[in-house]
Amino acid sequence: MENATIGIIGMGDMGKIVHACDQAEKFHALEIEFADISNVHIFADGKLVSRSSDYIIYSVEAAVIESVVALYGRSTKEGAIVGGQTSCKEPEMAAFRNTKYLPEDVQIVSCHSLHGPKIDPKGQPLVLIKERATQQSFDLVEKILSCLGSQHVYLTAQEHDRITADTQAVTHAAFLSMGTAWHANKQFPWEINRYVGGIENVKCNIMLRIYASKWHVYAGLAILNSWAKRQIRQYAESVTELFKLMLGGHRKELEKRIKTAGETVFGTGNKRDLLLRDDVLDRFSLGKVPKERTPNNHLSLLAMVDCWWKLGIVPYDHIICSTPPFRLWLGVTEYLFRKPQLLDEVINTAIEDNTFRSDDLEFTFAARGWSDCVSFGDFASYEDRFKRIADYFAPRFPEATRIGNEMISVILEKT
């Protein structure tokens, strides 16, 4: 198939790479948008795309992929290859393997770009999943996708879901909870000295980056991935338990738990270079960096490492197929836990200083709220929570995206 025709069903942010279609009401707008590109042909619906294409990519969200495959799957060209690029492969594979939707002669090769639409795909991880296909068909898909310049990672669907849960689900939960807490306190953190500079820059920038994205990307990964639910619940439990130790002034118990978790996750006598340095952390600020840094107990970071420890996750194991926000999050947790003096300061602040106490209270409520939302499988509630907070922070999205891209490019040089 040297001249294979590629079909794309769903033209969202990650689908505009061509026989293609989207929802009926977008047909004329897409025709105009791609009118000057000779090899991209916009069709009215997925049936026309399916019957004319050799490799069909379902570029739709995980929550609706079954209904979309049910609509267009029976029109698939004989011997064609289908795939999806959802962040949760269990429902995707169930839809593709359902003979009510797709004939058994259809081959299945899926993918997932582990980055957002505003990140240059060159060098970024691209997961390829050979679910049901000949080697020749798999090689064809790999050749087609090689134009992205990504680093190919070969996994099964189950391995993919476990690793994305390990690297993305809890990371997203942490930043979603930060945004929720700042919104509840009616704060724009970059306007408050204690949230400017160092580690705080990463928190603010990545929080804004996530809320500037599409809500369904995070909802699908969290709600439809069974491993993700467990991990998000553990993160909420870690936040709650550590906050209670801080409130109760239980220094010895808090210190023992934090340092045990740190030694388990990062090891002792670790000689690995830090992913982030002081000059990098201070460079990317949304506000004016104060002359003196305000000590923070960093509950969100302590809880992350506690969560990894409780779940037996070694974050470095999945660095090859991790997202840019996860690498930044790993970078700041590593920065904290591998600097003994800083970690001791954090523990002391947690017990002796009430500066961040009201923020931590709202953060604890937020972490538990997001966990409940995911556990209940409530997409509507997830969307409402996400959009309400996104609207609050929206004026700073363009600047945060620009600074975040610069920050990510620096850390990618190290990983």
Short mmCIF file of N, CA, C and O in Angstrom, two decimals, residues 52-122:
data_model
loop_
_atom_site.label_atom_id
_atom_site.label_comp_id
_atom_site.label_asym_id
_atom_site.label_seq_id
_atom_site.Cartn_x
_atom_site.Cartn_y
_atom_site.Cartn_z
N SER A 52 -13.63 4.51 1.84
CA SER A 52 -12.64 4.93 0.85
C SER A 52 -11.21 4.93 1.36
O SER A 52 -10.29 5.26 0.61
N SER A 53 -10.99 4.57 2.62
CA SER A 53 -9.66 4.73 3.22
C SER A 53 -9.03 3.39 3.59
O SER A 53 -9.72 2.44 3.96
N ASP A 54 -7.70 3.34 3.52
CA ASP A 54 -6.95 2.14 3.87
C ASP A 54 -6.57 2.10 5.34
O ASP A 54 -6.41 1.04 5.93
N TYR A 55 -6.39 3.26 5.93
CA TYR A 55 -6.09 3.37 7.36
C TYR A 55 -6.99 4.46 7.93
O TYR A 55 -6.88 5.62 7.55
N ILE A 56 -7.90 4.07 8.81
CA ILE A 56 -8.87 5.01 9.38
C ILE A 56 -8.53 5.27 10.84
O ILE A 56 -8.47 4.34 11.65
N ILE A 57 -8.32 6.54 11.16
CA ILE A 57 -8.02 6.94 12.53
C ILE A 57 -9.27 7.58 13.14
O ILE A 57 -9.79 8.57 12.60
N TYR A 58 -9.77 6.98 14.22
CA TYR A 58 -10.89 7.57 14.94
C TYR A 58 -10.33 8.57 15.95
O TYR A 58 -9.87 8.20 17.03
N SER A 59 -10.36 9.83 15.59
CA SER A 59 -9.81 10.89 16.44
C SER A 59 -10.94 11.52 17.26
O SER A 59 -11.26 12.69 17.12
N VAL A 60 -11.53 10.70 18.11
CA VAL A 60 -12.65 11.14 18.94
C VAL A 60 -12.34 10.80 20.40
O VAL A 60 -11.47 9.98 20.68
N GLU A 61 -13.06 11.42 21.30
CA GLU A 61 -12.80 11.19 22.72
C GLU A 61 -13.23 9.79 23.16
O GLU A 61 -14.15 9.19 22.58
N ALA A 62 -12.57 9.29 24.20
CA ALA A 62 -12.79 7.91 24.65
C ALA A 62 -14.24 7.66 25.05
O ALA A 62 -14.77 6.56 24.84
N ALA A 63 -14.91 8.66 25.61
CA ALA A 63 -16.27 8.46 26.12
C ALA A 63 -17.28 8.18 25.02
O ALA A 63 -18.33 7.60 25.27
N VAL A 64 -16.96 8.59 23.78
CA VAL A 64 -17.93 8.41 22.69
C VAL A 64 -17.44 7.49 21.59
O VAL A 64 -18.13 7.31 20.59
N ILE A 65 -16.26 6.89 21.75
CA ILE A 65 -15.71 6.14 20.63
C ILE A 65 -16.59 4.95 20.25
O ILE A 65 -16.74 4.63 19.06
N GLU A 66 -17.20 4.29 21.22
CA GLU A 66 -18.05 3.15 20.88
C GLU A 66 -19.21 3.59 19.99
O GLU A 66 -19.52 2.93 18.98
N SER A 67 -19.86 4.69 20.32
CA SER A 67 -21.01 5.14 19.53
C SER A 67 -20.59 5.57 18.13
O SER A 67 -21.32 5.36 17.16
N VAL A 68 -19.39 6.14 18.00
CA VAL A 68 -18.91 6.58 16.69
C VAL A 68 -18.53 5.37 15.83
O VAL A 68 -18.86 5.30 14.64
N VAL A 69 -17.85 4.39 16.43
CA VAL A 69 -17.51 3.16 15.70
C VAL A 69 -18.79 2.43 15.29
O VAL A 69 -18.88 1.87 14.18
N ALA A 70 -19.78 2.43 16.16
CA ALA A 70 -21.05 1.79 15.84
C ALA A 70 -21.71 2.45 14.63
O ALA A 70 -22.35 1.78 13.80
N LEU A 71 -21.54 3.76 14.48
CA LEU A 71 -22.13 4.49 13.36
C LEU A 71 -21.45 4.18 12.03
O LEU A 71 -22.11 3.98 11.01
N TYR A 72 -20.12 4.10 12.06
CA TYR A 72 -19.38 4.07 10.80
C TYR A 72 -18.59 2.79 10.54
O TYR A 72 -18.11 2.57 9.43
N GLY A 73 -18.46 1.94 11.55
CA GLY A 73 -17.60 0.77 11.43
C GLY A 73 -17.98 -0.19 10.32
O GLY A 73 -17.12 -0.75 9.63
N ARG A 74 -19.28 -0.42 10.11
CA ARG A 74 -19.71 -1.40 9.11
C ARG A 74 -19.38 -0.95 7.69
O ARG A 74 -19.41 -1.76 6.76
N SER A 75 -19.06 0.32 7.51
CA SER A 75 -18.70 0.82 6.18
C SER A 75 -17.20 0.68 5.89
O SER A 75 -16.75 1.09 4.82
N THR A 76 -16.45 0.12 6.83
CA THR A 76 -15.00 0.04 6.67
C THR A 76 -14.62 -0.78 5.44
O THR A 76 -15.16 -1.86 5.20
N LYS A 77 -13.69 -0.27 4.68
CA LYS A 77 -13.19 -0.92 3.47
C LYS A 77 -12.61 -2.29 3.82
O LYS A 77 -11.94 -2.46 4.84
N GLU A 78 -12.85 -3.28 2.99
CA GLU A 78 -12.36 -4.63 3.25
C GLU A 78 -10.83 -4.64 3.38
O GLU A 78 -10.12 -4.09 2.55
N GLY A 79 -10.35 -5.27 4.47
CA GLY A 79 -8.93 -5.38 4.70
C GLY A 79 -8.25 -4.13 5.22
O GLY A 79 -7.02 -4.09 5.36
N ALA A 80 -9.03 -3.09 5.51
CA ALA A 80 -8.44 -1.83 5.98
C ALA A 80 -7.94 -1.95 7.42
O ALA A 80 -8.20 -2.94 8.11
N ILE A 81 -7.23 -0.94 7.84
CA ILE A 81 -6.69 -0.86 9.20
C ILE A 81 -7.43 0.26 9.93
O ILE A 81 -7.62 1.35 9.36
N VAL A 82 -7.85 0.00 11.15
CA VAL A 82 -8.45 1.06 11.96
C VAL A 82 -7.62 1.26 13.23
O VAL A 82 -6.90 0.37 13.68
N GLY A 83 -7.74 2.44 13.79
CA GLY A 83 -7.06 2.74 15.04
C GLY A 83 -7.67 3.97 15.66
O GLY A 83 -8.41 4.72 15.00
N GLY A 84 -7.36 4.20 16.91
CA GLY A 84 -7.82 5.40 17.60
C GLY A 84 -6.64 6.03 18.31
O GLY A 84 -5.57 5.43 18.41
N GLN A 85 -6.83 7.24 18.80
CA GLN A 85 -5.75 7.86 19.57
C GLN A 85 -6.28 8.40 20.90
O GLN A 85 -5.90 9.46 21.36
N THR A 86 -7.19 7.63 21.49
CA THR A 86 -7.71 8.03 22.80
C THR A 86 -6.66 7.81 23.88
O THR A 86 -5.70 7.05 23.70
N SER A 87 -6.86 8.44 25.01
CA SER A 87 -5.93 8.30 26.13
C SER A 87 -6.25 7.08 26.99
O SER A 87 -5.53 6.78 27.94
N CYS A 88 -7.37 6.41 26.70
CA CYS A 88 -7.75 5.20 27.44
C CYS A 88 -8.12 4.13 26.42
O CYS A 88 -9.12 4.27 25.70
N LYS A 89 -7.34 3.06 26.34
CA LYS A 89 -7.48 2.09 25.25
C LYS A 89 -8.49 0.98 25.52
O LYS A 89 -8.93 0.32 24.58
N GLU A 90 -8.87 0.73 26.76
CA GLU A 90 -9.80 -0.36 27.05
C GLU A 90 -11.13 -0.19 26.31
O GLU A 90 -11.56 -1.11 25.59
N PRO A 91 -11.82 0.96 26.42
CA PRO A 91 -13.08 1.10 25.66
C PRO A 91 -12.84 1.18 24.16
O PRO A 91 -13.70 0.75 23.37
N GLU A 92 -11.72 1.71 23.75
CA GLU A 92 -11.40 1.80 22.32
C GLU A 92 -11.28 0.41 21.70
O GLU A 92 -11.88 0.12 20.66
N MET A 93 -10.51 -0.47 22.36
CA MET A 93 -10.31 -1.82 21.83
C MET A 93 -11.60 -2.64 21.89
O MET A 93 -11.87 -3.47 21.01
N ALA A 94 -12.39 -2.41 22.93
CA ALA A 94 -13.67 -3.12 23.03
C ALA A 94 -14.57 -2.76 21.85
O ALA A 94 -15.26 -3.62 21.27
N ALA A 95 -14.56 -1.50 21.44
CA ALA A 95 -15.37 -1.06 20.29
C ALA A 95 -14.85 -1.66 19.00
O ALA A 95 -15.62 -2.16 18.17
N PHE A 96 -13.54 -1.65 18.81
CA PHE A 96 -12.95 -2.16 17.56
C PHE A 96 -13.12 -3.68 17.43
O PHE A 96 -13.27 -4.20 16.32
N ARG A 97 -13.10 -4.39 18.54
CA ARG A 97 -13.20 -5.85 18.50
C ARG A 97 -14.65 -6.35 18.46
O ARG A 97 -14.89 -7.54 18.27
N ASN A 98 -15.59 -5.45 18.62
CA ASN A 98 -17.00 -5.83 18.60
C ASN A 98 -17.44 -6.08 17.15
O ASN A 98 -17.49 -5.16 16.33
N THR A 99 -17.76 -7.33 16.84
CA THR A 99 -18.12 -7.69 15.46
C THR A 99 -19.46 -7.10 15.02
O THR A 99 -19.79 -7.15 13.84
N LYS A 100 -20.22 -6.54 15.95
CA LYS A 100 -21.44 -5.82 15.56
C LYS A 100 -21.08 -4.52 14.85
O LYS A 100 -21.87 -3.98 14.08
N TYR A 101 -19.88 -4.00 15.13
CA TYR A 101 -19.47 -2.71 14.60
C TYR A 101 -18.49 -2.83 13.43
O TYR A 101 -18.57 -2.07 12.47
N LEU A 102 -17.53 -3.77 13.56
CA LEU A 102 -16.47 -3.89 12.56
C LEU A 102 -16.36 -5.33 12.07
O LEU A 102 -16.38 -6.26 12.88
N PRO A 103 -16.19 -5.56 10.78
CA PRO A 103 -15.96 -6.92 10.27
C PRO A 103 -14.66 -7.48 10.83
O PRO A 103 -13.73 -6.74 11.15
N GLU A 104 -14.57 -8.81 10.91
CA GLU A 104 -13.40 -9.45 11.50
C GLU A 104 -12.16 -9.31 10.63
O GLU A 104 -11.03 -9.49 11.11
N ASP A 105 -12.32 -8.98 9.33
CA ASP A 105 -11.13 -8.84 8.48
C ASP A 105 -10.46 -7.47 8.66
O ASP A 105 -9.38 -7.22 8.12
N VAL A 106 -11.06 -6.60 9.43
CA VAL A 106 -10.46 -5.29 9.70
C VAL A 106 -9.31 -5.45 10.68
O VAL A 106 -9.43 -6.13 11.70
N GLN A 107 -8.19 -4.82 10.37
CA GLN A 107 -7.02 -4.88 11.26
C GLN A 107 -7.00 -3.68 12.20
O GLN A 107 -7.55 -2.61 11.87
N ILE A 108 -6.40 -3.88 13.36
CA ILE A 108 -6.43 -2.84 14.40
C ILE A 108 -5.01 -2.46 14.82
O ILE A 108 -4.26 -3.29 15.36
N VAL A 109 -4.64 -1.23 14.56
CA VAL A 109 -3.36 -0.67 15.02
C VAL A 109 -3.66 0.71 15.58
O VAL A 109 -4.04 1.62 14.83
N SER A 110 -3.51 0.88 16.87
CA SER A 110 -3.85 2.16 17.51
C SER A 110 -2.60 2.92 17.92
O SER A 110 -1.48 2.38 17.94
N CYS A 111 -2.82 4.17 18.27
CA CYS A 111 -1.70 5.01 18.68
C CYS A 111 -2.16 6.00 19.76
O CYS A 111 -3.35 6.14 20.02
N HIS A 112 -1.22 6.66 20.36
CA HIS A 112 -1.52 7.72 21.33
C HIS A 112 -0.30 8.61 21.44
O HIS A 112 0.76 8.17 21.90
N SER A 113 -0.42 9.85 21.00
CA SER A 113 0.65 10.84 21.16
C SER A 113 0.61 11.38 22.58
O SER A 113 -0.40 11.95 23.00
N LEU A 114 1.71 11.19 23.31
CA LEU A 114 1.72 11.57 24.73
C LEU A 114 2.13 13.02 24.92
O LEU A 114 3.11 13.36 25.59
N HIS A 115 1.35 13.89 24.31
CA HIS A 115 1.54 15.34 24.46
C HIS A 115 0.30 16.01 23.92
O HIS A 115 -0.53 15.39 23.25
N GLY A 116 0.17 17.29 24.21
CA GLY A 116 -0.99 18.04 23.75
C GLY A 116 -0.79 18.59 22.35
O GLY A 116 0.32 18.52 21.79
N PRO A 117 -1.83 19.17 21.76
CA PRO A 117 -1.78 19.66 20.39
C PRO A 117 -0.86 20.86 20.18
O PRO A 117 -0.50 21.17 19.05
N LYS A 118 -0.49 21.55 21.27
CA LYS A 118 0.35 22.74 21.13
C LYS A 118 1.84 22.44 21.32
O LYS A 118 2.67 23.35 21.32
N ILE A 119 2.17 21.15 21.49
CA ILE A 119 3.56 20.73 21.66
C ILE A 119 4.07 20.17 20.34
O ILE A 119 3.39 19.41 19.66
N ASP A 120 5.29 20.53 19.96
CA ASP A 120 5.93 19.97 18.77
C ASP A 120 6.09 18.46 18.97
O ASP A 120 6.71 18.03 19.95
N PRO A 121 5.53 17.62 18.08
CA PRO A 121 5.60 16.17 18.28
C PRO A 121 6.99 15.58 18.11
O PRO A 121 7.24 14.44 18.52
N LYS A 122 7.91 16.33 17.52
CA LYS A 122 9.25 15.80 17.28
C LYS A 122 9.93 15.40 18.58
O LYS A 122 10.08 16.19 19.50
#
